[in-house]
mmCIF file of C-alpha atoms in Angstrom:
data_model
loop_
_atom_site.group_PDB
_atom_site.id
_atom_site.type_symbol
_atom_site.label_atom_id
_atom_site.label_comp_id
_atom_site.label_asym_id
_atom_site.label_seq_id
_atom_site.Cartn_x
_atom_site.Cartn_y
_atom_site.Cartn_z
ATOM 1 C CA UNK V 1 5.362 -13.532 168.884
ATOM 2 C CA UNK V 2 1.948 -11.966 168.233
ATOM 3 C CA UNK V 3 3.419 -8.882 166.539
ATOM 4 C CA UNK V 4 5.179 -10.761 163.666
ATOM 5 C CA UNK V 5 2.008 -12.815 163.134
ATOM 6 C CA UNK V 6 -0.053 -9.635 162.681
ATOM 7 C CA UNK V 7 2.500 -8.315 160.194
ATOM 8 C CA UNK V 8 2.294 -11.524 158.147
ATOM 9 C CA UNK V 9 -1.514 -11.379 158.087
ATOM 10 C CA UNK V 10 -1.498 -7.758 156.944
ATOM 11 C CA UNK V 11 1.034 -8.616 154.241
ATOM 12 C CA UNK V 12 -1.146 -11.510 152.997
ATOM 13 C CA UNK V 13 -4.236 -9.283 152.795
ATOM 14 C CA UNK V 14 -2.345 -6.577 150.910
ATOM 15 C CA UNK V 15 -0.902 -9.152 148.514
ATOM 16 C CA UNK V 16 -4.392 -10.472 147.710
ATOM 17 C CA UNK V 17 -5.326 -7.066 146.272
ATOM 18 C CA UNK V 18 -2.286 -7.086 144.009
ATOM 19 C CA UNK V 19 -2.935 -10.520 142.475
ATOM 20 C CA UNK V 20 -4.810 -10.313 139.119
ATOM 21 C CA UNK V 21 -8.349 -11.638 139.280
ATOM 22 C CA UNK V 22 -8.302 -13.303 135.877
ATOM 23 C CA UNK V 23 -9.044 -12.160 132.375
ATOM 24 C CA UNK V 24 -12.149 -10.128 131.651
ATOM 25 C CA UNK V 25 -14.226 -11.709 128.862
ATOM 26 C CA UNK V 26 -15.446 -9.882 125.763
ATOM 27 C CA UNK V 27 -18.985 -10.187 127.105
ATOM 28 C CA UNK V 28 -17.949 -8.366 130.276
ATOM 29 C CA UNK V 29 -16.509 -5.486 128.252
ATOM 30 C CA UNK V 30 -19.728 -5.248 126.227
ATOM 31 C CA UNK V 31 -21.922 -5.382 129.359
ATOM 32 C CA UNK V 32 -19.863 -2.680 131.071
ATOM 33 C CA UNK V 33 -20.080 -0.478 127.975
ATOM 34 C CA UNK V 34 -23.858 -0.876 127.644
ATOM 35 C CA UNK V 35 -24.401 -0.087 131.321
ATOM 36 C CA UNK V 36 -22.205 3.037 131.128
ATOM 37 C CA UNK V 37 -23.861 4.253 127.912
ATOM 38 C CA UNK V 38 -27.269 4.345 129.611
ATOM 39 C CA UNK V 39 -26.159 7.565 131.322
ATOM 40 C CA UNK V 40 -23.423 8.830 128.979
ATOM 41 C CA UNK V 41 -22.669 8.940 125.247
ATOM 42 C CA UNK V 42 -18.975 8.108 125.750
ATOM 43 C CA UNK V 43 -17.369 5.085 127.402
ATOM 44 C CA UNK V 44 -13.590 4.608 127.677
ATOM 45 C CA UNK V 45 -12.618 1.311 129.304
ATOM 46 C CA UNK V 46 -9.459 1.104 131.434
ATOM 47 C CA UNK V 47 -6.483 0.043 129.319
ATOM 48 C CA UNK V 48 -7.947 1.236 126.001
ATOM 49 C CA UNK V 49 -5.221 2.008 123.445
ATOM 50 C CA UNK V 50 -4.076 5.628 123.065
ATOM 51 C CA UNK V 51 -6.134 7.026 125.949
ATOM 52 C CA UNK V 52 -5.283 9.521 128.664
ATOM 53 C CA UNK V 53 -7.014 10.664 131.849
ATOM 54 C CA UNK V 54 -9.181 13.184 129.953
ATOM 55 C CA UNK V 55 -9.935 11.158 126.783
ATOM 56 C CA UNK V 56 -13.599 10.660 127.714
ATOM 57 C CA UNK V 57 -14.209 14.373 128.215
ATOM 58 C CA UNK V 58 -12.302 15.211 125.009
ATOM 59 C CA UNK V 59 -14.493 12.845 122.980
ATOM 60 C CA UNK V 60 -17.627 14.231 124.634
ATOM 61 C CA UNK V 61 -16.818 17.734 123.380
ATOM 62 C CA UNK V 62 -17.532 16.635 119.803
ATOM 63 C CA UNK V 63 -21.029 15.338 120.605
ATOM 64 C CA UNK V 64 -24.013 17.671 120.561
ATOM 65 C CA UNK V 65 -27.081 17.664 122.847
ATOM 66 C CA UNK V 66 -29.583 15.110 121.619
ATOM 67 C CA UNK V 67 -26.917 13.224 119.632
ATOM 68 C CA UNK V 68 -27.738 9.612 118.799
ATOM 69 C CA UNK V 69 -24.020 8.842 118.555
ATOM 70 C CA UNK V 70 -22.156 6.870 121.228
ATOM 71 C CA UNK V 71 -18.369 6.460 121.267
ATOM 72 C CA UNK V 72 -16.750 3.405 122.856
ATOM 73 C CA UNK V 73 -13.080 2.560 123.434
ATOM 74 C CA UNK V 74 -12.083 -0.916 124.650
ATOM 75 C CA UNK V 75 -8.665 -2.541 125.163
ATOM 76 C CA UNK V 76 -7.357 -5.079 122.589
ATOM 77 C CA UNK V 77 -8.246 -7.945 124.970
ATOM 78 C CA UNK V 78 -11.936 -7.344 124.225
ATOM 79 C CA UNK V 79 -11.424 -8.993 120.802
ATOM 80 C CA UNK V 80 -10.586 -12.363 122.379
ATOM 81 C CA UNK V 81 -12.947 -14.919 120.875
ATOM 82 C CA UNK V 82 -14.998 -12.402 118.886
ATOM 83 C CA UNK V 83 -14.679 -9.610 116.300
ATOM 84 C CA UNK V 84 -15.325 -5.883 115.879
ATOM 85 C CA UNK V 85 -18.643 -6.288 114.061
ATOM 86 C CA UNK V 86 -20.083 -8.622 116.701
ATOM 87 C CA UNK V 87 -19.060 -6.287 119.543
ATOM 88 C CA UNK V 88 -20.534 -3.226 117.784
ATOM 89 C CA UNK V 89 -23.768 -5.059 116.981
ATOM 90 C CA UNK V 90 -24.078 -6.313 120.585
ATOM 91 C CA UNK V 91 -23.623 -2.792 121.972
ATOM 92 C CA UNK V 92 -26.231 -1.433 119.538
ATOM 93 C CA UNK V 93 -28.716 -4.166 120.468
ATOM 94 C CA UNK V 94 -28.059 -3.527 124.161
ATOM 95 C CA UNK V 95 -29.082 0.093 123.570
ATOM 96 C CA UNK V 96 -32.263 -0.908 121.731
ATOM 97 C CA UNK V 97 -30.707 -0.140 118.316
ATOM 98 C CA UNK V 98 -31.383 3.545 119.033
ATOM 99 C CA UNK V 99 -27.772 4.724 118.758
ATOM 100 C CA UNK V 100 -25.089 5.030 116.079
ATOM 101 C CA UNK V 101 -22.025 3.267 117.508
ATOM 102 C CA UNK V 102 -18.426 4.402 116.962
ATOM 103 C CA UNK V 103 -16.210 1.622 118.358
ATOM 104 C CA UNK V 104 -12.448 1.335 118.863
ATOM 105 C CA UNK V 105 -10.949 -1.909 120.182
ATOM 106 C CA UNK V 106 -7.209 -1.522 120.437
ATOM 107 C CA UNK V 107 -6.285 0.210 117.178
ATOM 108 C CA UNK V 108 -9.152 -1.365 115.201
ATOM 109 C CA UNK V 109 -12.233 0.796 114.572
ATOM 110 C CA UNK V 110 -15.722 0.252 113.134
ATOM 111 C CA UNK V 111 -18.969 2.173 112.732
ATOM 112 C CA UNK V 112 -22.351 0.463 113.177
ATOM 113 C CA UNK V 113 -25.901 1.840 113.025
ATOM 114 C CA UNK V 114 -29.414 0.592 112.431
ATOM 115 C CA UNK V 115 -30.676 4.188 112.387
ATOM 116 C CA UNK V 116 -28.662 5.182 109.301
ATOM 117 C CA UNK V 117 -28.994 3.580 105.854
ATOM 118 C CA UNK V 118 -27.068 0.354 105.437
ATOM 119 C CA UNK V 119 -23.296 0.815 105.191
ATOM 120 C CA UNK V 120 -23.236 4.558 106.020
ATOM 121 C CA UNK V 121 -21.777 4.215 109.533
ATOM 122 C CA UNK V 122 -19.217 1.655 108.359
ATOM 123 C CA UNK V 123 -18.156 3.899 105.448
ATOM 124 C CA UNK V 124 -17.831 7.014 107.628
ATOM 125 C CA UNK V 125 -15.568 5.153 110.054
ATOM 126 C CA UNK V 126 -13.420 3.746 107.248
ATOM 127 C CA UNK V 127 -12.944 7.262 105.892
ATOM 128 C CA UNK V 128 -12.089 8.514 109.381
ATOM 129 C CA UNK V 129 -9.604 5.686 109.946
ATOM 130 C CA UNK V 130 -7.829 6.376 106.651
ATOM 131 C CA UNK V 131 -6.915 9.922 107.729
ATOM 132 C CA UNK V 132 -6.234 9.221 111.426
ATOM 133 C CA UNK V 133 -3.122 7.990 113.184
ATOM 134 C CA UNK V 134 -4.795 6.784 116.371
ATOM 135 C CA UNK V 135 -8.206 5.483 117.503
ATOM 136 C CA UNK V 136 -9.113 8.648 119.441
ATOM 137 C CA UNK V 137 -8.663 10.823 116.348
ATOM 138 C CA UNK V 138 -10.572 8.246 114.272
ATOM 139 C CA UNK V 139 -13.573 8.419 116.646
ATOM 140 C CA UNK V 140 -13.542 12.233 116.591
ATOM 141 C CA UNK V 141 -13.361 12.290 112.779
ATOM 142 C CA UNK V 142 -16.105 9.643 112.595
ATOM 143 C CA UNK V 143 -18.367 11.861 114.738
ATOM 144 C CA UNK V 144 -17.720 14.833 112.456
ATOM 145 C CA UNK V 145 -18.357 12.698 109.357
ATOM 146 C CA UNK V 146 -21.718 11.491 110.710
ATOM 147 C CA UNK V 147 -22.738 15.042 111.692
ATOM 148 C CA UNK V 148 -21.841 16.228 108.184
ATOM 149 C CA UNK V 149 -23.822 13.403 106.566
ATOM 150 C CA UNK V 150 -26.868 14.077 108.762
ATOM 151 C CA UNK V 151 -26.782 17.789 107.895
ATOM 152 C CA UNK V 152 -27.128 16.830 104.220
ATOM 153 C CA UNK V 153 -29.443 13.857 104.793
ATOM 154 C CA UNK V 154 -31.627 14.633 107.834
ATOM 155 C CA UNK V 155 -33.492 11.660 109.229
ATOM 156 C CA UNK V 156 -37.306 11.957 109.226
ATOM 157 C CA UNK V 157 -38.776 13.138 112.529
ATOM 158 C CA UNK V 158 -41.710 11.010 113.693
ATOM 159 C CA UNK V 159 -44.972 12.965 113.831
ATOM 160 C CA UNK V 160 -46.584 12.796 117.274
ATOM 161 C CA UNK V 161 -49.974 11.117 117.285
ATOM 162 C CA UNK V 162 -52.618 13.127 119.179
ATOM 163 C CA UNK V 163 -54.199 11.301 122.081
ATOM 164 C CA UNK V 164 -57.883 10.673 121.520
ATOM 165 C CA UNK V 165 -60.154 11.743 124.368
ATOM 166 C CA UNK V 166 -62.998 9.249 124.746
ATOM 167 C CA UNK V 167 -66.514 10.680 124.770
ATOM 168 C CA UNK V 168 -68.640 9.412 127.662
ATOM 169 C CA UNK V 169 -71.474 7.239 126.452
ATOM 170 C CA UNK V 170 -74.492 5.855 128.262
ATOM 171 C CA UNK V 171 -74.282 2.155 129.127
ATOM 172 C CA UNK V 172 -75.561 -0.130 126.384
ATOM 173 C CA UNK V 173 -78.096 -2.744 127.355
ATOM 174 C CA UNK V 174 -77.148 -6.018 125.682
ATOM 175 C CA UNK V 175 -79.918 -8.106 124.123
ATOM 176 C CA UNK V 176 -80.932 -11.325 125.830
ATOM 177 C CA UNK V 177 -80.304 -14.670 124.162
ATOM 178 C CA UNK V 178 -84.000 -15.306 123.553
ATOM 179 C CA UNK V 179 -84.261 -11.958 121.750
ATOM 180 C CA UNK V 180 -81.601 -12.868 119.119
ATOM 181 C CA UNK V 181 -83.023 -14.267 115.857
ATOM 182 C CA UNK V 182 -81.602 -17.375 114.196
ATOM 183 C CA UNK V 183 -80.014 -15.442 111.236
ATOM 184 C CA UNK V 184 -77.980 -13.467 113.751
ATOM 185 C CA UNK V 185 -76.924 -16.692 115.467
ATOM 186 C CA UNK V 186 -75.858 -18.036 112.059
ATOM 187 C CA UNK V 187 -73.733 -14.963 111.333
ATOM 188 C CA UNK V 188 -72.121 -15.231 114.760
ATOM 189 C CA UNK V 189 -71.346 -18.910 114.215
ATOM 190 C CA UNK V 190 -69.761 -18.190 110.825
ATOM 191 C CA UNK V 191 -67.696 -15.407 112.378
ATOM 192 C CA UNK V 192 -66.459 -17.648 115.195
ATOM 193 C CA UNK V 193 -65.631 -20.452 112.758
ATOM 194 C CA UNK V 194 -63.771 -18.041 110.473
ATOM 195 C CA UNK V 195 -61.793 -16.705 113.414
ATOM 196 C CA UNK V 196 -60.797 -20.234 114.469
ATOM 197 C CA UNK V 197 -59.675 -21.080 110.926
ATOM 198 C CA UNK V 198 -57.694 -17.835 110.646
ATOM 199 C CA UNK V 199 -55.955 -18.477 113.966
ATOM 200 C CA UNK V 200 -55.087 -22.020 112.879
ATOM 201 C CA UNK V 201 -53.541 -20.801 109.613
ATOM 202 C CA UNK V 202 -51.659 -18.034 111.446
ATOM 203 C CA UNK V 203 -50.196 -20.474 113.984
ATOM 204 C CA UNK V 204 -49.035 -22.818 111.206
ATOM 205 C CA UNK V 205 -47.400 -19.985 109.260
ATOM 206 C CA UNK V 206 -45.695 -18.693 112.380
ATOM 207 C CA UNK V 207 -44.394 -22.185 113.156
ATOM 208 C CA UNK V 208 -42.957 -22.400 109.636
ATOM 209 C CA UNK V 209 -41.208 -19.049 110.095
ATOM 210 C CA UNK V 210 -39.684 -20.221 113.385
ATOM 211 C CA UNK V 211 -38.459 -23.454 111.807
ATOM 212 C CA UNK V 212 -37.002 -21.517 108.871
ATOM 213 C CA UNK V 213 -35.068 -19.203 111.191
ATOM 214 C CA UNK V 214 -33.751 -22.200 113.123
ATOM 215 C CA UNK V 215 -32.597 -23.841 109.889
ATOM 216 C CA UNK V 216 -30.219 -20.926 109.264
ATOM 217 C CA UNK V 217 -28.614 -21.112 112.726
ATOM 218 C CA UNK V 218 -25.754 -23.365 111.430
ATOM 219 C CA UNK V 219 -24.894 -20.719 108.803
ATOM 220 C CA UNK V 220 -24.625 -18.057 111.507
ATOM 221 C CA UNK V 221 -22.327 -20.361 113.491
ATOM 222 C CA UNK V 222 -20.227 -20.938 110.358
ATOM 223 C CA UNK V 223 -19.855 -17.179 109.860
ATOM 224 C CA UNK V 224 -18.812 -16.830 113.518
ATOM 225 C CA UNK V 225 -16.056 -19.421 112.985
ATOM 226 C CA UNK V 226 -14.820 -17.751 109.785
ATOM 227 C CA UNK V 227 -14.850 -14.346 111.489
ATOM 228 C CA UNK V 228 -12.509 -15.617 114.207
ATOM 229 C CA UNK V 229 -10.028 -16.875 111.586
ATOM 230 C CA UNK V 230 -9.773 -13.440 109.952
ATOM 231 C CA UNK V 231 -8.230 -11.634 112.952
ATOM 232 C CA UNK V 232 -4.649 -12.843 112.454
ATOM 233 C CA UNK V 233 -4.441 -12.480 108.634
ATOM 234 C CA UNK V 234 -1.292 -10.426 108.037
ATOM 235 C CA UNK V 235 -2.423 -8.708 104.821
ATOM 236 C CA UNK V 236 -4.316 -5.643 106.101
ATOM 237 C CA UNK V 237 -6.242 -5.027 102.863
ATOM 238 C CA UNK V 238 -7.501 -8.602 102.648
ATOM 239 C CA UNK V 239 -8.375 -8.599 106.362
ATOM 240 C CA UNK V 240 -10.461 -5.403 106.094
ATOM 241 C CA UNK V 241 -12.277 -6.572 102.952
ATOM 242 C CA UNK V 242 -13.078 -9.905 104.604
ATOM 243 C CA UNK V 243 -14.398 -8.119 107.700
ATOM 244 C CA UNK V 244 -16.720 -6.169 105.389
ATOM 245 C CA UNK V 245 -17.724 -9.448 103.712
ATOM 246 C CA UNK V 246 -18.488 -10.984 107.130
ATOM 247 C CA UNK V 247 -20.776 -8.035 107.958
ATOM 248 C CA UNK V 248 -22.615 -8.544 104.658
ATOM 249 C CA UNK V 249 -22.818 -12.300 105.326
ATOM 250 C CA UNK V 250 -24.567 -11.709 108.665
ATOM 251 C CA UNK V 251 -27.034 -9.364 106.939
ATOM 252 C CA UNK V 252 -27.674 -11.935 104.206
ATOM 253 C CA UNK V 253 -28.457 -14.631 106.801
ATOM 254 C CA UNK V 254 -31.045 -12.286 108.345
ATOM 255 C CA UNK V 255 -32.614 -11.701 104.918
ATOM 256 C CA UNK V 256 -32.787 -15.420 104.134
ATOM 257 C CA UNK V 257 -34.054 -16.417 107.596
ATOM 258 C CA UNK V 258 -36.847 -13.819 107.578
ATOM 259 C CA UNK V 259 -37.987 -14.472 104.019
ATOM 260 C CA UNK V 260 -41.391 -16.130 103.755
ATOM 261 C CA UNK V 261 -40.375 -17.933 100.569
ATOM 262 C CA UNK V 262 -37.357 -19.832 99.304
ATOM 263 C CA UNK V 263 -34.986 -17.354 97.618
ATOM 264 C CA UNK V 264 -33.783 -19.819 95.031
ATOM 265 C CA UNK V 265 -30.320 -19.136 93.637
ATOM 266 C CA UNK V 266 -29.186 -16.948 96.538
ATOM 267 C CA UNK V 267 -30.240 -19.519 99.132
ATOM 268 C CA UNK V 268 -28.550 -22.363 97.236
ATOM 269 C CA UNK V 269 -25.228 -20.622 96.559
ATOM 270 C CA UNK V 270 -24.663 -18.891 99.895
ATOM 271 C CA UNK V 271 -23.652 -21.998 101.946
ATOM 272 C CA UNK V 272 -21.311 -23.100 99.130
ATOM 273 C CA UNK V 273 -19.624 -19.693 99.029
ATOM 274 C CA UNK V 274 -19.178 -19.718 102.819
ATOM 275 C CA UNK V 275 -17.498 -23.130 102.670
ATOM 276 C CA UNK V 276 -15.170 -22.013 99.861
ATOM 277 C CA UNK V 277 -14.429 -18.758 101.694
ATOM 278 C CA UNK V 278 -13.375 -20.734 104.775
ATOM 279 C CA UNK V 279 -11.027 -22.936 102.735
ATOM 280 C CA UNK V 280 -9.483 -19.982 100.904
ATOM 281 C CA UNK V 281 -8.802 -18.198 104.208
ATOM 282 C CA UNK V 282 -7.109 -21.316 105.594
ATOM 283 C CA UNK V 283 -4.949 -21.555 102.446
ATOM 284 C CA UNK V 284 -3.796 -17.941 102.880
ATOM 285 C CA UNK V 285 -3.107 -18.417 106.600
ATOM 286 C CA UNK V 286 -1.021 -21.522 105.871
ATOM 287 C CA UNK V 287 1.038 -19.518 103.406
ATOM 288 C CA UNK V 288 1.516 -16.596 105.818
ATOM 289 C CA UNK V 289 2.537 -18.934 108.652
ATOM 290 C CA UNK V 290 5.005 -20.783 106.413
ATOM 291 C CA UNK V 291 3.204 -24.123 106.617
ATOM 292 C CA UNK V 292 2.464 -24.266 102.873
ATOM 293 C CA UNK V 293 4.188 -21.899 100.485
ATOM 294 C CA UNK V 294 2.437 -20.485 97.394
ATOM 295 C CA UNK V 295 4.011 -19.018 94.304
ATOM 296 C CA UNK V 296 3.587 -15.282 93.766
ATOM 297 C CA UNK V 297 1.050 -15.844 90.963
ATOM 298 C CA UNK V 298 -0.981 -18.334 92.974
ATOM 299 C CA UNK V 299 -0.923 -16.090 96.049
ATOM 300 C CA UNK V 300 -2.187 -13.207 93.908
ATOM 301 C CA UNK V 301 -5.035 -15.404 92.598
ATOM 302 C CA UNK V 302 -6.047 -16.484 96.109
ATOM 303 C CA UNK V 303 -6.086 -12.906 97.395
ATOM 304 C CA UNK V 304 -8.028 -11.793 94.335
ATOM 305 C CA UNK V 305 -10.691 -14.402 95.065
ATOM 306 C CA UNK V 306 -10.925 -13.369 98.733
ATOM 307 C CA UNK V 307 -11.425 -9.733 97.718
ATOM 308 C CA UNK V 308 -14.566 -10.648 95.692
ATOM 309 C CA UNK V 309 -16.658 -11.955 98.574
ATOM 310 C CA UNK V 310 -18.204 -8.609 99.526
ATOM 311 C CA UNK V 311 -19.408 -8.153 95.912
ATOM 312 C CA UNK V 312 -20.746 -11.716 95.856
ATOM 313 C CA UNK V 313 -22.724 -11.263 99.064
ATOM 314 C CA UNK V 314 -24.133 -7.915 97.890
ATOM 315 C CA UNK V 315 -25.340 -9.581 94.683
ATOM 316 C CA UNK V 316 -26.888 -12.394 96.713
ATOM 317 C CA UNK V 317 -28.706 -9.850 98.898
ATOM 318 C CA UNK V 318 -30.243 -8.386 95.737
ATOM 319 C CA UNK V 319 -31.073 -11.941 94.583
ATOM 320 C CA UNK V 320 -30.012 -10.986 91.056
ATOM 321 C CA UNK V 321 -29.362 -14.306 89.230
ATOM 322 C CA UNK V 322 -27.512 -12.696 86.305
ATOM 323 C CA UNK V 323 -25.084 -10.795 88.533
ATOM 324 C CA UNK V 324 -24.606 -13.723 90.890
ATOM 325 C CA UNK V 325 -23.975 -16.208 88.076
ATOM 326 C CA UNK V 326 -21.343 -13.919 86.573
ATOM 327 C CA UNK V 327 -19.535 -13.293 89.868
ATOM 328 C CA UNK V 328 -19.773 -16.926 90.927
ATOM 329 C CA UNK V 329 -18.427 -18.197 87.607
ATOM 330 C CA UNK V 330 -15.366 -15.981 88.031
ATOM 331 C CA UNK V 331 -14.893 -17.182 91.602
ATOM 332 C CA UNK V 332 -15.437 -20.881 90.804
ATOM 333 C CA UNK V 333 -12.858 -20.841 88.001
ATOM 334 C CA UNK V 334 -10.157 -19.516 90.336
ATOM 335 C CA UNK V 335 -11.253 -21.842 93.129
ATOM 336 C CA UNK V 336 -11.052 -24.887 90.857
ATOM 337 C CA UNK V 337 -7.528 -23.937 89.769
ATOM 338 C CA UNK V 338 -6.300 -23.588 93.336
ATOM 339 C CA UNK V 339 -8.042 -26.765 94.493
ATOM 340 C CA UNK V 340 -6.400 -28.731 91.677
ATOM 341 C CA UNK V 341 -2.973 -27.775 92.977
ATOM 342 C CA UNK V 342 -3.852 -29.121 96.426
ATOM 343 C CA UNK V 343 -3.723 -25.871 98.337
ATOM 344 C CA UNK V 344 -7.267 -26.088 99.628
ATOM 345 C CA UNK V 345 -7.299 -29.446 101.407
ATOM 346 C CA UNK V 346 -9.799 -29.898 104.211
ATOM 347 C CA UNK V 347 -7.333 -30.188 107.080
ATOM 348 C CA UNK V 348 -7.506 -27.251 109.503
#
C-alpha cells in the first residue's frame, strides 16, 4: 500500500514542474534584460522570434570592445500592454541612458539612443529592417549602420579634468566678535538677507516647475492609451508612421513640461491634436474590423490625415507658428469632413 502512495506523490511533484507558472509581464522582460545587460552587451530572452542556441554569440561577434551598443531580443509576449518605444526607452533608462539600444520584440524592431542625435538610432534601425528578412539580421545590420555613422560622425570624447592637489596652509585664526566693526556686521547682515531672499525665490520657482510637470501627466497617459491602440492596425505603413508620431509626441511632452514659460501655440494645439489623433485611429480600426465601413475615398482621406501627425509634432517641437498653422489647417479641413459624415463619433 505504501509503494503506490509514494509513486503518486512523486508523480504529483513532477507534474508541478510541468504546469506553467503564469504569464511573464512586460516589466519582467525589461527587468531581466537590464540585469543581463549589466554584464553583457547582448541579451536574447527565451522564446524570442527567429533565434537559435547560438544567436547571442552570433550577435556579439558584430560588437567591438568598448561599444556603447546593446542588442536585445524579446518574445512577442513582451508587447502585452505596452509598445516598442516604451520598452526601448525603459531599457535605456535602466542602463543610465549610456547605451544605444537595438531592440527586437517578435518581428518588430526599433532603435533608441540618448547618446546619438535625435532620430539617428530610429532611422538606422528602419533602414536595417527594410533590407532584412528576420529580426536577427535586422539587429546585425543596425549595428553595422551605427558603426558606419559613428565612423563619419565621431562623438566628442570628454576631456579628463586634472585633480587639484591642495596646498597645505597654516590654520587661520578667526577674529572675535568684539573685534568686528559695525560696517562689517552690516555687510554680513545684507549678505544673509540676500541669501534668504534668493533661496525663497528659488524654492518658489522650483515648485512652479514641479507643478508644471505634473500638469502634463494626463497628456503622457493619453499618449500611452493611443500607443496601445496602434498595435493591431492592419495597415503596416500607417502603423509604423503612427509609432514614429508617438515617439515624437513623448518628446514633445518632455519639451513642454520642462519649459519655464508657456509655449503658446504649440502648448494650445498639442492636446487637441492628440484627441483628434485618437478619434481618427478608432475610425480606421472600426473600418478594418468591419464595424463601420468607409468608402475608398474616405478611407484614403483618413489614412492621409494619420500620416501627417509626425510632421505636425515636429513642427510643434520647433514651435514655429507659421508651419504649425499651415499643417493644422490641412489636418482640420480633413477632420471636419470626416466628422460631418459621422465616422468619428466618441464611442470606443
